[in-house]
Every structure is written in C-alpha cells, then in structure tokens.
C-alpha cells in the first residue's frame, strides 16, 4: 500500500497523528493511551480503507444517477407552467434545464424507474458503507483542526442527508407518512443539502479512495478464502486488535451485492415487465392483469370524493379555446377516435403500458379553433384544494399526435378508478399529469 | 523548461535542514489542517448547504425536519449497529462454543447471510409488512397491504433454502475431498 508521507507506518498511525495535534490539551502519552484504548473497541478484521473504497466507488456512480434522475423528475413536471410546481420558496434551486419532452413516450417511465429501483438497490450498499466507516463517528479527539471540524460538519449533511433522502423516498412509495412536513419539499431540498455534503466528501476523499483501491487487487480478494483473510495494512479504519475473521472480504462483498440483487429482483417488476411475477416486495407488485381495467391506480374513485352522480349522463366536458364547447361522452365517442399504446409512469416508480382510445387533444384544439402548440390547463371533477386536481400540459405534450383525452382502455370503457368518463393520457409525462375525471380543458392563449 | 511552481511540491519532501523558513503553504496547512483545495471545497459546499438549509427553515415543520435529520444520523451508528453486532456475537457464541472442534464446513455465514438480507428487507418494507400504511395505501391503490407479511416470509424462506442448498453442496464437496485426502488406516 502506498502511504502518504504524512502517515507513519507503525501499527497505530492515525491515532499517533491525532494525538500529536492535540498535544496542548494534555500529555501526549496520556492522549495516546486514550486514543489507542478507544480504537481497540473496533474488532472487525476486514474493515479498512480498501473495503470502504469499494463500497464508496459503487456509491460514487449510484448517488449522482439518483440526483440527476431526481432533477429530471422535477423538470418532468414542467415547473415553469402555472400551478405545476408547488414547492415553496424554491429560489435558484427551482431551475429547470429544458422543457420536458413528450417523445419517446417511455422517457419518464425509464428515468423514474431508474430513480426508484436504483434507490432501493443502493440501500444495502449504503448500509455496508456506513458499517465500514463507523469508527470515524467515534474518532478521538473528535476535532483536531479547523479543516477536520468543517469536514465533520459536512458529514452531517452527508450522513443526515443520505438517511433523510432514502427514508423519505422509501416511505413515500409505501404510502407511509410518519411526519407532518411535505414530502416533496423535504425530498427536493434535502437532495440539494445531501449533494453539497456528497460533493465535499468526494473532493476531500477521492485521492484516498483511488489510493486505497490500488492498495489491493480485487481479483486476488475474490480468490481469497476465509482462512487466508488477513487485516489490511495498518491505516485509518483498520482494527488494532482485530478478532479472527469470520467472513472474507469477498464474502462481505457477496453479501452486500446479494442483498442488492435480492432487492432488485423483488421490486424491479413494478416497472420491468419480465420481473413482474416475482415483484413480491414492490409496493405495486401486481401479478397479472385480469381484465381491461385491471392495472395500477393512483387515487381510487372512492378516495377522490367525487359524487358518482357527476360521472353520469349529466357530465359534460368544457373545452375552452377561441370558442367554448360543451361535449357529452356520446359526442366525444362520435368524434374521430385515436388509439395509442402509452405508459402511465408514476413518480413512485411503477409504470404500466396500456392501449388507450379516445379523442386526440389536437382534434379538440381544432374544434375550439385554438392555435397549435398552446399550453393546456386540464381540471378534474375533484374539489378545489385536492393535490393534482389540475395540471398544465406544455404545448409539445398536448399537441403530440398521440396525446389523448382517453375514453377507453384496451377497447373497454375506462373504469371510474382510471378516470371515467374521460382522462388525459400524454406520452412521456408523469402519471399525475394525466388528469383523471376531466371536467374542463382550457387552451391557454400565450 | 521552467521550474514547476513550488506549490506542486509537497513540502514534507523538502528536507528540513534546507528550509530556512516554512513556505506559506506549509504555514497555511499547519494552521488550517488541510490544503487550499480542501478549504475551497468546504467553502463552496457549505455555502450551498447553508442556502438550502435557509430555505428548508422556511417550509414549515422545521423542527420535525431537524429531528428526522438527527434520527438519520444516529439510525445506523447508534441504533442498528449495536443491534446487529450483538446478534452477530450471539450467533458466534452459538456456532462455535469454546473448546469444541469447528464443523467440517463452517455454517455460520449460511445463516448469517440470509438472516442479514431478510432483516434488511424487513427494515425497508416494515410499513407494508406490519400494515402501518393500510388506509392511505388502500385509498391510493385500491389494493391491500395484507399480502406483504407473507411475501416477506416467502422471500426470507427462499433465501434460507438457497443458502442451505449451497451449504449442502459445499458440505458434499468438502467431505469427498476429506475422504480422498485421508490415507488408508487399515493395517
């Protein structure tokens, strides 16, 4: 192992360095003894910078993907359009880099599927990483310089941030809300706070990570049995008084990746079709679709608080453009029908592709003589104040030839749970922007 | 060739006898405890974080958010770590009591691994398994969380069965190897 010149190569190096800096407090020998004694409680013979760096390098890839797909999801709501972004006081963090695309239709399905599935898969790796660095929390002395103090503050962001982001994310997809704060606010701003800690950590630790990765050969580690497992060369994190090993380094890597694989296999099916049958632990793991309307619902009709009478014969769709038109369901069915195979992709990660039939939004625009590519405000029958009761679709989404006011799914009338009498289905948009129980559509004059 | 700027040379490599007075960088590093790059990344990163925290302080329920951050920091290191370490120490004691000969193939990790993964899965899905979110889950999905306890048991069972099968194969392999290597003892 290559060591920095600063580090001594005795069997108690970090400790001696720490002690030297805190000399003013008490006698060096005394501090040395305290630090040594404190460090002796860590017994794992496999804990060390190489192992930590292996876990770290996995997260170095995974966490940025989480952050980017998270920001992409924020952009997918077209936050610039009125009413679409309810995050308060977003300031400069509420930027969006582009207008959300509506082509290809699976764009949100893939990006959010990655966000949620990868998030779940990373959890075992995060736990392993936290285990591998636990002696750092109890470092002695707790602060040894200004640099060290700042670094520990940044670790609050890193460790607190990772816990907050993953706990809120997992709770949200399981509909478990043991808090009063708004999930979106905390998950969104928490991500920025976490990432600032993450970037600091990478800047400070990357050279050490690379050095540590080079200190041992991965191929050799994978060929090393439990009987031949020895502690890493003396360094930070390496136990001074290790127990005999009970698991090899390849064993702990196998356990971590095995846990990640188990999580993947039992949850990925909610968005990757071939794993559907074994998605036993995904919040939306459904086995098979029994009829035309038997697929995932977000907010059932019962939960919508809409009076069932409003869905009956009296229902009219109000379309507002240069003129206003009221349309019954029969009139809509008499218009030109367009069929499209489109996914519904939820922010919670699940997605499902179905065959939708209805009136293309383009045709409705023509009917009310609205200009092409106008944004469209869609309002449902839900009561005022209900979250996602309305959404503004950007012109590029609404005027995609496959963007529909759907009346049927898989050749049958859509059920009340899926938005009867009519719902929006737009290629590439997050599920909650595909408003159900549509009451009114307004082509917004620019 | 120009002489490279002094700052690229780590000053530890300069023999102290040649140094009349320490370089500015060395003074900085001694006082600060790290290099200028370290300080720069701290300033930039902590400024962004400060800005975010100032926004978060205004979104409402800030003390609850703070509580969650604090909980997130101690969740692993102070709650989970002692728990799984104690469980592991207990397993160690059961597996290999003092003074007995170790088994032909150690079975400890064949229990440890499925147990660890099963516990992690429970930690990730306990709101579903213990049906803590049934009402909001049912309102949103029209489904029930009643299936998850059995699903968790099925997955855990599959992990133990898989691990057991692997152990059995390893045991057969080790035994046939041990039999081959034992020299004939008959007279």
PDB file of N, CA and C in Angstrom, chain A residues 241-323:
ATOM      1  N   UNK A 241      -6.699  -4.251  17.294  1.00  0.00           N
ATOM      2  CA  UNK A 241      -6.793  -5.545  17.986  1.00  0.00           C
ATOM      3  C   UNK A 241      -7.925  -6.352  17.370  1.00  0.00           C
ATOM      4  N   UNK A 242      -7.733  -6.824  16.131  1.00  0.00           N
ATOM      5  CA  UNK A 242      -8.850  -7.474  15.434  1.00  0.00           C
ATOM      6  C   UNK A 242      -9.179  -8.854  15.989  1.00  0.00           C
ATOM      7  N   UNK A 243     -10.451  -9.226  15.871  1.00  0.00           N
ATOM      8  CA  UNK A 243     -10.868 -10.604  16.128  1.00  0.00           C
ATOM      9  C   UNK A 243     -10.421 -11.474  14.956  1.00  0.00           C
ATOM     10  N   UNK A 244     -10.411 -12.801  15.148  1.00  0.00           N
ATOM     11  CA  UNK A 244     -10.175 -13.643  13.967  1.00  0.00           C
ATOM     12  C   UNK A 244     -11.328 -13.450  12.977  1.00  0.00           C
ATOM     13  N   UNK A 245     -11.023 -13.497  11.679  1.00  0.00           N
ATOM     14  CA  UNK A 245     -12.092 -13.235  10.703  1.00  0.00           C
ATOM     15  C   UNK A 245     -13.166 -14.319  10.731  1.00  0.00           C
ATOM     16  N   UNK A 246     -14.406 -13.920  10.541  1.00  0.00           N
ATOM     17  CA  UNK A 246     -15.491 -14.884  10.416  1.00  0.00           C
ATOM     18  C   UNK A 246     -16.119 -14.806   9.033  1.00  0.00           C
ATOM     19  N   UNK A 247     -15.704 -13.821   8.247  1.00  0.00           N
ATOM     20  CA  UNK A 247     -16.164 -13.721   6.867  1.00  0.00           C
ATOM     21  C   UNK A 247     -15.031 -13.074   6.065  1.00  0.00           C
ATOM     22  N   UNK A 248     -14.879 -13.530   4.823  1.00  0.00           N
ATOM     23  CA  UNK A 248     -13.804 -12.986   3.997  1.00  0.00           C
ATOM     24  C   UNK A 248     -14.251 -11.670   3.368  1.00  0.00           C
ATOM     25  N   UNK A 249     -13.326 -10.956   2.740  1.00  0.00           N
ATOM     26  CA  UNK A 249     -13.715  -9.714   2.052  1.00  0.00           C
ATOM     27  C   UNK A 249     -14.639 -10.030   0.880  1.00  0.00           C
ATOM     28  N   UNK A 250     -14.342 -11.142   0.179  1.00  0.00           N
ATOM     29  CA  UNK A 250     -15.245 -11.495  -0.927  1.00  0.00           C
ATOM     30  C   UNK A 250     -16.613 -11.871  -0.373  1.00  0.00           C
ATOM     31  N   UNK A 251     -16.602 -12.413   0.853  1.00  0.00           N
ATOM     32  CA  UNK A 251     -17.861 -12.781   1.497  1.00  0.00           C
ATOM     33  C   UNK A 251     -18.716 -11.554   1.788  1.00  0.00           C
ATOM     34  N   UNK A 252     -18.105 -10.501   2.325  1.00  0.00           N
ATOM     35  CA  UNK A 252     -18.890  -9.312   2.670  1.00  0.00           C
ATOM     36  C   UNK A 252     -19.343  -8.601   1.391  1.00  0.00           C
ATOM     37  N   UNK A 253     -18.486  -8.632   0.351  1.00  0.00           N
ATOM     38  CA  UNK A 253     -18.908  -8.035  -0.930  1.00  0.00           C
ATOM     39  C   UNK A 253     -20.067  -8.841  -1.516  1.00  0.00           C
ATOM     40  N   UNK A 254     -19.947 -10.161  -1.428  1.00  0.00           N
ATOM     41  CA  UNK A 254     -21.004 -11.028  -1.957  1.00  0.00           C
ATOM     42  C   UNK A 254     -22.310 -10.814  -1.199  1.00  0.00           C
ATOM     43  N   UNK A 255     -22.190 -10.668   0.130  1.00  0.00           N
ATOM     44  CA  UNK A 255     -23.392 -10.450   0.943  1.00  0.00           C
ATOM     45  C   UNK A 255     -24.072  -9.133   0.542  1.00  0.00           C
ATOM     46  N   UNK A 256     -23.251  -8.077   0.390  1.00  0.00           N
ATOM     47  CA  UNK A 256     -23.814  -6.766   0.049  1.00  0.00           C
ATOM     48  C   UNK A 256     -24.469  -6.798  -1.326  1.00  0.00           C
ATOM     49  N   UNK A 257     -23.746  -7.341  -2.297  1.00  0.00           N
ATOM     50  CA  UNK A 257     -24.306  -7.373  -3.656  1.00  0.00           C
ATOM     51  C   UNK A 257     -25.463  -8.369  -3.743  1.00  0.00           C
ATOM     52  N   UNK A 258     -25.389  -9.441  -2.933  1.00  0.00           N
ATOM     53  CA  UNK A 258     -26.505 -10.388  -2.893  1.00  0.00           C
ATOM     54  C   UNK A 258     -27.761  -9.717  -2.351  1.00  0.00           C
ATOM     55  N   UNK A 259     -27.587  -8.881  -1.326  1.00  0.00           N
ATOM     56  CA  UNK A 259     -28.727  -8.140  -0.788  1.00  0.00           C
ATOM     57  C   UNK A 259     -29.271  -7.184  -1.849  1.00  0.00           C
ATOM     58  N   UNK A 260     -28.357  -6.501  -2.550  1.00  0.00           N
ATOM     59  CA  UNK A 260     -28.793  -5.560  -3.595  1.00  0.00           C
ATOM     60  C   UNK A 260     -29.548  -6.310  -4.698  1.00  0.00           C
ATOM     61  N   UNK A 261     -29.036  -7.495  -5.057  1.00  0.00           N
ATOM     62  CA  UNK A 261     -29.691  -8.287  -6.112  1.00  0.00           C
ATOM     63  C   UNK A 261     -31.071  -8.746  -5.662  1.00  0.00           C
ATOM     64  N   UNK A 262     -31.172  -9.151  -4.375  1.00  0.00           N
ATOM     65  CA  UNK A 262     -32.480  -9.578  -3.860  1.00  0.00           C
ATOM     66  C   UNK A 262     -33.476  -8.420  -3.920  1.00  0.00           C
ATOM     67  N   UNK A 263     -33.023  -7.237  -3.500  1.00  0.00           N
ATOM     68  CA  UNK A 263     -33.899  -6.063  -3.556  1.00  0.00           C
ATOM     69  C   UNK A 263     -34.333  -5.814  -5.001  1.00  0.00           C
ATOM     70  N   UNK A 264     -33.386  -5.902  -5.915  1.00  0.00           N
ATOM     71  CA  UNK A 264     -33.705  -5.654  -7.324  1.00  0.00           C
ATOM     72  C   UNK A 264     -34.754  -6.651  -7.828  1.00  0.00           C
ATOM     73  N   UNK A 265     -34.486  -7.937  -7.584  1.00  0.00           N
ATOM     74  CA  UNK A 265     -35.383  -8.962  -8.128  1.00  0.00           C
ATOM     75  C   UNK A 265     -36.790  -8.880  -7.543  1.00  0.00           C
ATOM     76  N   UNK A 266     -36.894  -8.445  -6.277  1.00  0.00           N
ATOM     77  CA  UNK A 266     -38.219  -8.440  -5.652  1.00  0.00           C
ATOM     78  C   UNK A 266     -38.943  -7.105  -5.809  1.00  0.00           C
ATOM     79  N   UNK A 267     -38.312  -6.109  -6.431  1.00  0.00           N
ATOM     80  CA  UNK A 267     -39.002  -4.822  -6.602  1.00  0.00           C
ATOM     81  C   UNK A 267     -39.049  -4.326  -8.052  1.00  0.00           C
ATOM     82  N   UNK A 268     -38.069  -4.723  -8.872  1.00  0.00           N
ATOM     83  CA  UNK A 268     -37.958  -4.127 -10.214  1.00  0.00           C
ATOM     84  C   UNK A 268     -39.171  -4.428 -11.091  1.00  0.00           C
ATOM     85  N   UNK A 269     -39.889  -5.504 -10.749  1.00  0.00           N
ATOM     86  CA  UNK A 269     -41.029  -5.903 -11.569  1.00  0.00           C
ATOM     87  C   UNK A 269     -42.118  -4.861 -11.692  1.00  0.00           C
ATOM     88  N   UNK A 270     -42.122  -3.852 -10.806  1.00  0.00           N
ATOM     89  CA  UNK A 270     -43.183  -2.860 -10.929  1.00  0.00           C
ATOM     90  C   UNK A 270     -42.957  -1.933 -12.114  1.00  0.00           C
ATOM     91  N   UNK A 271     -41.780  -2.031 -12.718  1.00  0.00           N
ATOM     92  CA  UNK A 271     -41.582  -1.263 -13.943  1.00  0.00           C
ATOM     93  C   UNK A 271     -40.968  -2.096 -15.065  1.00  0.00           C
ATOM     94  N   UNK A 272     -40.230  -3.169 -14.712  1.00  0.00           N
ATOM     95  CA  UNK A 272     -39.643  -4.024 -15.747  1.00  0.00           C
ATOM     96  C   UNK A 272     -40.497  -5.284 -15.855  1.00  0.00           C
ATOM     97  N   UNK A 273     -41.171  -5.390 -16.972  1.00  0.00           N
ATOM     98  CA  UNK A 273     -42.200  -6.406 -17.179  1.00  0.00           C
ATOM     99  C   UNK A 273     -41.756  -7.834 -16.814  1.00  0.00           C
ATOM    100  N   UNK A 274     -40.540  -8.224 -17.221  1.00  0.00           N
ATOM    101  CA  UNK A 274     -40.154  -9.627 -17.052  1.00  0.00           C
ATOM    102  C   UNK A 274     -40.021 -10.039 -15.584  1.00  0.00           C
ATOM    103  N   UNK A 275     -39.865  -9.060 -14.676  1.00  0.00           N
ATOM    104  CA  UNK A 275     -39.748  -9.401 -13.258  1.00  0.00           C
ATOM    105  C   UNK A 275     -41.084  -9.276 -12.520  1.00  0.00           C
ATOM    106  N   UNK A 276     -42.153  -9.047 -13.284  1.00  0.00           N
ATOM    107  CA  UNK A 276     -43.450  -8.788 -12.672  1.00  0.00           C
ATOM    108  C   UNK A 276     -43.855  -9.881 -11.694  1.00  0.00           C
ATOM    109  N   UNK A 277     -43.661 -11.137 -12.102  1.00  0.00           N
ATOM    110  CA  UNK A 277     -44.127 -12.272 -11.307  1.00  0.00           C
ATOM    111  C   UNK A 277     -43.447 -12.398  -9.960  1.00  0.00           C
ATOM    112  N   UNK A 278     -42.226 -11.858  -9.827  1.00  0.00           N
ATOM    113  CA  UNK A 278     -41.512 -12.026  -8.561  1.00  0.00           C
ATOM    114  C   UNK A 278     -41.385 -10.706  -7.805  1.00  0.00           C
ATOM    115  N   UNK A 279     -42.161  -9.694  -8.208  1.00  0.00           N
ATOM    116  CA  UNK A 279     -42.075  -8.388  -7.527  1.00  0.00           C
ATOM    117  C   UNK A 279     -42.827  -8.454  -6.197  1.00  0.00           C
ATOM    118  N   UNK A 280     -42.372  -9.358  -5.326  1.00  0.00           N
ATOM    119  CA  UNK A 280     -43.111  -9.632  -4.098  1.00  0.00           C
ATOM    120  C   UNK A 280     -43.070  -8.477  -3.107  1.00  0.00           C
ATOM    121  N   UNK A 281     -42.024  -7.681  -3.156  1.00  0.00           N
ATOM    122  CA  UNK A 281     -41.878  -6.635  -2.146  1.00  0.00           C
ATOM    123  C   UNK A 281     -42.035  -5.232  -2.710  1.00  0.00           C
ATOM    124  N   UNK A 282     -42.358  -5.109  -3.990  1.00  0.00           N
ATOM    125  CA  UNK A 282     -42.592  -3.775  -4.522  1.00  0.00           C
ATOM    126  C   UNK A 282     -43.972  -3.333  -4.073  1.00  0.00           C
ATOM    127  N   UNK A 283     -44.110  -2.034  -3.730  1.00  0.00           N
ATOM    128  CA  UNK A 283     -45.413  -1.584  -3.234  1.00  0.00           C
ATOM    129  C   UNK A 283     -46.527  -1.806  -4.253  1.00  0.00           C
ATOM    130  N   UNK A 284     -46.170  -1.923  -5.526  1.00  0.00           N
ATOM    131  CA  UNK A 284     -47.192  -2.115  -6.540  1.00  0.00           C
ATOM    132  C   UNK A 284     -47.007  -3.411  -7.291  1.00  0.00           C
ATOM    133  N   UNK A 285     -46.378  -4.413  -6.634  1.00  0.00           N
ATOM    134  CA  UNK A 285     -46.161  -5.663  -7.345  1.00  0.00           C
ATOM    135  C   UNK A 285     -47.493  -6.335  -7.658  1.00  0.00           C
ATOM    136  N   UNK A 286     -47.891  -6.314  -8.923  1.00  0.00           N
ATOM    137  CA  UNK A 286     -49.124  -6.996  -9.308  1.00  0.00           C
ATOM    138  C   UNK A 286     -48.718  -8.204 -10.138  1.00  0.00           C
ATOM    139  N   UNK A 287     -49.441  -9.284  -9.988  1.00  0.00           N
ATOM    140  CA  UNK A 287     -49.032 -10.498 -10.679  1.00  0.00           C
ATOM    141  C   UNK A 287     -49.422 -10.462 -12.141  1.00  0.00           C
ATOM    142  N   UNK A 288     -50.719 -10.380 -12.430  1.00  0.00           N
ATOM    143  CA  UNK A 288     -51.139 -10.415 -13.823  1.00  0.00           C
ATOM    144  C   UNK A 288     -52.387  -9.572 -13.989  1.00  0.00           C
ATOM    145  N   UNK A 289     -52.583  -9.065 -15.201  1.00  0.00           N
ATOM    146  CA  UNK A 289     -53.735  -8.228 -15.471  1.00  0.00           C
ATOM    147  C   UNK A 289     -54.897  -9.117 -15.890  1.00  0.00           C
ATOM    148  N   UNK A 290     -56.014  -9.054 -15.121  1.00  0.00           N
ATOM    149  CA  UNK A 290     -57.127  -9.964 -15.406  1.00  0.00           C
ATOM    150  C   UNK A 290     -58.119  -9.398 -16.398  1.00  0.00           C
ATOM    151  N   UNK A 291     -58.319  -8.068 -16.377  1.00  0.00           N
ATOM    152  CA  UNK A 291     -59.225  -7.501 -17.374  1.00  0.00           C
ATOM    153  C   UNK A 291     -58.706  -6.140 -17.833  1.00  0.00           C
ATOM    154  N   UNK A 292     -59.470  -5.514 -18.735  1.00  0.00           N
ATOM    155  CA  UNK A 292     -59.002  -4.293 -19.403  1.00  0.00           C
ATOM    156  C   UNK A 292     -58.595  -3.205 -18.418  1.00  0.00           C
ATOM    157  N   UNK A 293     -59.316  -3.095 -17.293  1.00  0.00           N
ATOM    158  CA  UNK A 293     -59.046  -2.014 -16.352  1.00  0.00           C
ATOM    159  C   UNK A 293     -58.245  -2.464 -15.140  1.00  0.00           C
ATOM    160  N   UNK A 294     -57.740  -3.689 -15.163  1.00  0.00           N
ATOM    161  CA  UNK A 294     -57.023  -4.232 -14.020  1.00  0.00           C
ATOM    162  C   UNK A 294     -55.537  -3.899 -14.111  1.00  0.00           C
ATOM    163  N   UNK A 295     -55.212  -2.664 -13.830  1.00  0.00           N
ATOM    164  CA  UNK A 295     -53.803  -2.265 -13.733  1.00  0.00           C
ATOM    165  C   UNK A 295     -53.712  -1.158 -12.682  1.00  0.00           C
ATOM    166  N   UNK A 296     -52.501  -0.706 -12.405  1.00  0.00           N
ATOM    167  CA  UNK A 296     -52.258   0.164 -11.253  1.00  0.00           C
ATOM    168  C   UNK A 296     -53.087   1.446 -11.276  1.00  0.00           C
ATOM    169  N   UNK A 297     -53.574   1.787 -10.086  1.00  0.00           N
ATOM    170  CA  UNK A 297     -54.369   3.006  -9.890  1.00  0.00           C
ATOM    171  C   UNK A 297     -53.604   3.916  -8.941  1.00  0.00           C
ATOM    172  N   UNK A 298     -53.658   5.217  -9.195  1.00  0.00           N
ATOM    173  CA  UNK A 298     -53.181   6.159  -8.194  1.00  0.00           C
ATOM    174  C   UNK A 298     -54.346   7.073  -7.844  1.00  0.00           C
ATOM    175  N   UNK A 299     -54.844   6.964  -6.650  1.00  0.00           N
ATOM    176  CA  UNK A 299     -56.074   7.600  -6.147  1.00  0.00           C
ATOM    177  C   UNK A 299     -57.283   6.907  -6.774  1.00  0.00           C
ATOM    178  N   UNK A 300     -57.936   6.102  -5.958  1.00  0.00           N
ATOM    179  CA  UNK A 300     -59.142   5.408  -6.420  1.00  0.00           C
ATOM    180  C   UNK A 300     -60.300   6.406  -6.517  1.00  0.00           C
ATOM    181  N   UNK A 301     -61.351   6.001  -7.204  1.00  0.00           N
ATOM    182  CA  UNK A 301     -62.516   6.870  -7.312  1.00  0.00           C
ATOM    183  C   UNK A 301     -63.102   7.152  -5.930  1.00  0.00           C
ATOM    184  N   UNK A 302     -63.147   6.114  -5.087  1.00  0.00           N
ATOM    185  CA  UNK A 302     -63.656   6.295  -3.721  1.00  0.00           C
ATOM    186  C   UNK A 302     -62.898   7.386  -2.972  1.00  0.00           C
ATOM    187  N   UNK A 303     -61.580   7.423  -3.176  1.00  0.00           N
ATOM    188  CA  UNK A 303     -60.759   8.385  -2.443  1.00  0.00           C
ATOM    189  C   UNK A 303     -60.839   9.786  -3.050  1.00  0.00           C
ATOM    190  N   UNK A 304     -61.430   9.900  -4.236  1.00  0.00           N
ATOM    191  CA  UNK A 304     -61.433  11.196  -4.925  1.00  0.00           C
ATOM    192  C   UNK A 304     -62.496  12.140  -4.371  1.00  0.00           C
ATOM    193  N   UNK A 305     -63.434  11.598  -3.595  1.00  0.00           N
ATOM    194  CA  UNK A 305     -64.526  12.408  -3.034  1.00  0.00           C
ATOM    195  C   UNK A 305     -65.422  13.039  -4.097  1.00  0.00           C
ATOM    196  N   UNK A 306     -65.421  12.459  -5.294  1.00  0.00           N
ATOM    197  CA  UNK A 306     -66.313  12.971  -6.328  1.00  0.00           C
ATOM    198  C   UNK A 306     -67.664  12.271  -6.171  1.00  0.00           C
ATOM    199  N   UNK A 307     -68.743  13.039  -6.287  1.00  0.00           N
ATOM    200  CA  UNK A 307     -70.088  12.467  -6.223  1.00  0.00           C
ATOM    201  C   UNK A 307     -70.318  11.615  -7.475  1.00  0.00           C
ATOM    202  N   UNK A 308     -70.660  10.327  -7.318  1.00  0.00           N
ATOM    203  CA  UNK A 308     -70.830   9.463  -8.502  1.00  0.00           C
ATOM    204  C   UNK A 308     -71.828  10.036  -9.519  1.00  0.00           C
ATOM    205  N   UNK A 309     -72.780  10.834  -9.061  1.00  0.00           N
ATOM    206  CA  UNK A 309     -73.758  11.444  -9.969  1.00  0.00           C
ATOM    207  C   UNK A 309     -73.055  12.277 -11.049  1.00  0.00           C
ATOM    208  N   UNK A 310     -71.945  12.897 -10.653  1.00  0.00           N
ATOM    209  CA  UNK A 310     -71.239  13.780 -11.586  1.00  0.00           C
ATOM    210  C   UNK A 310     -70.639  13.035 -12.780  1.00  0.00           C
ATOM    211  N   UNK A 311     -70.506  11.700 -12.643  1.00  0.00           N
ATOM    212  CA  UNK A 311     -69.949  10.927 -13.749  1.00  0.00           C
ATOM    213  C   UNK A 311     -71.038  10.467 -14.718  1.00  0.00           C
ATOM    214  N   UNK A 312     -72.300  10.706 -14.354  1.00  0.00           N
ATOM    215  CA  UNK A 312     -73.417  10.141 -15.119  1.00  0.00           C
ATOM    216  C   UNK A 312     -73.729  10.915 -16.393  1.00  0.00           C
ATOM    217  N   UNK A 313     -75.006  10.778 -16.829  1.00  0.00           N
ATOM    218  CA  UNK A 313     -75.444  11.368 -18.096  1.00  0.00           C
ATOM    219  C   UNK A 313     -75.221  12.876 -18.143  1.00  0.00           C
ATOM    220  N   UNK A 314     -75.261  13.511 -16.970  1.00  0.00           N
ATOM    221  CA  UNK A 314     -75.182  14.977 -16.948  1.00  0.00           C
ATOM    222  C   UNK A 314     -73.764  15.502 -17.211  1.00  0.00           C
ATOM    223  N   UNK A 315     -72.801  14.593 -17.194  1.00  0.00           N
ATOM    224  CA  UNK A 315     -71.402  15.043 -17.350  1.00  0.00           C
ATOM    225  C   UNK A 315     -71.177  15.702 -18.709  1.00  0.00           C
ATOM    226  N   UNK A 316     -70.533  16.841 -18.717  1.00  0.00           N
ATOM    227  CA  UNK A 316     -70.116  17.493 -19.952  1.00  0.00           C
ATOM    228  C   UNK A 316     -68.663  17.917 -19.819  1.00  0.00           C
ATOM    229  N   UNK A 317     -67.927  17.765 -20.903  1.00  0.00           N
ATOM    230  CA  UNK A 317     -66.560  18.287 -20.936  1.00  0.00           C
ATOM    231  C   UNK A 317     -66.621  19.705 -21.509  1.00  0.00           C
ATOM    232  N   UNK A 318     -66.025  20.636 -20.794  1.00  0.00           N
ATOM    233  CA  UNK A 318     -65.983  22.017 -21.273  1.00  0.00           C
ATOM    234  C   UNK A 318     -64.605  22.252 -21.896  1.00  0.00           C
ATOM    235  N   UNK A 319     -64.590  22.565 -23.178  1.00  0.00           N
ATOM    236  CA  UNK A 319     -63.317  22.838 -23.855  1.00  0.00           C
ATOM    237  C   UNK A 319     -63.297  24.315 -24.233  1.00  0.00           C
ATOM    238  N   UNK A 320     -62.295  25.011 -23.759  1.00  0.00           N
ATOM    239  CA  UNK A 320     -62.238  26.455 -23.956  1.00  0.00           C
ATOM    240  C   UNK A 320     -61.058  26.814 -24.849  1.00  0.00           C
ATOM    241  N   UNK A 321     -61.366  27.445 -25.988  1.00  0.00           N
ATOM    242  CA  UNK A 321     -60.325  27.950 -26.883  1.00  0.00           C
ATOM    243  C   UNK A 321     -60.754  29.319 -27.359  1.00  0.00           C
ATOM    244  N   UNK A 322     -60.776  29.529 -28.705  1.00  0.00           N
ATOM    245  CA  UNK A 322     -61.340  30.793 -29.191  1.00  0.00           C
ATOM    246  C   UNK A 322     -62.846  30.793 -29.001  1.00  0.00           C
ATOM    247  N   UNK A 323     -63.387  29.568 -28.936  1.00  0.00           N
ATOM    248  CA  UNK A 323     -64.789  29.461 -28.523  1.00  0.00           C
ATOM    249  C   UNK A 323     -64.876  28.343 -27.488  1.00  0.00           C
TER     250      UNK A 323
END
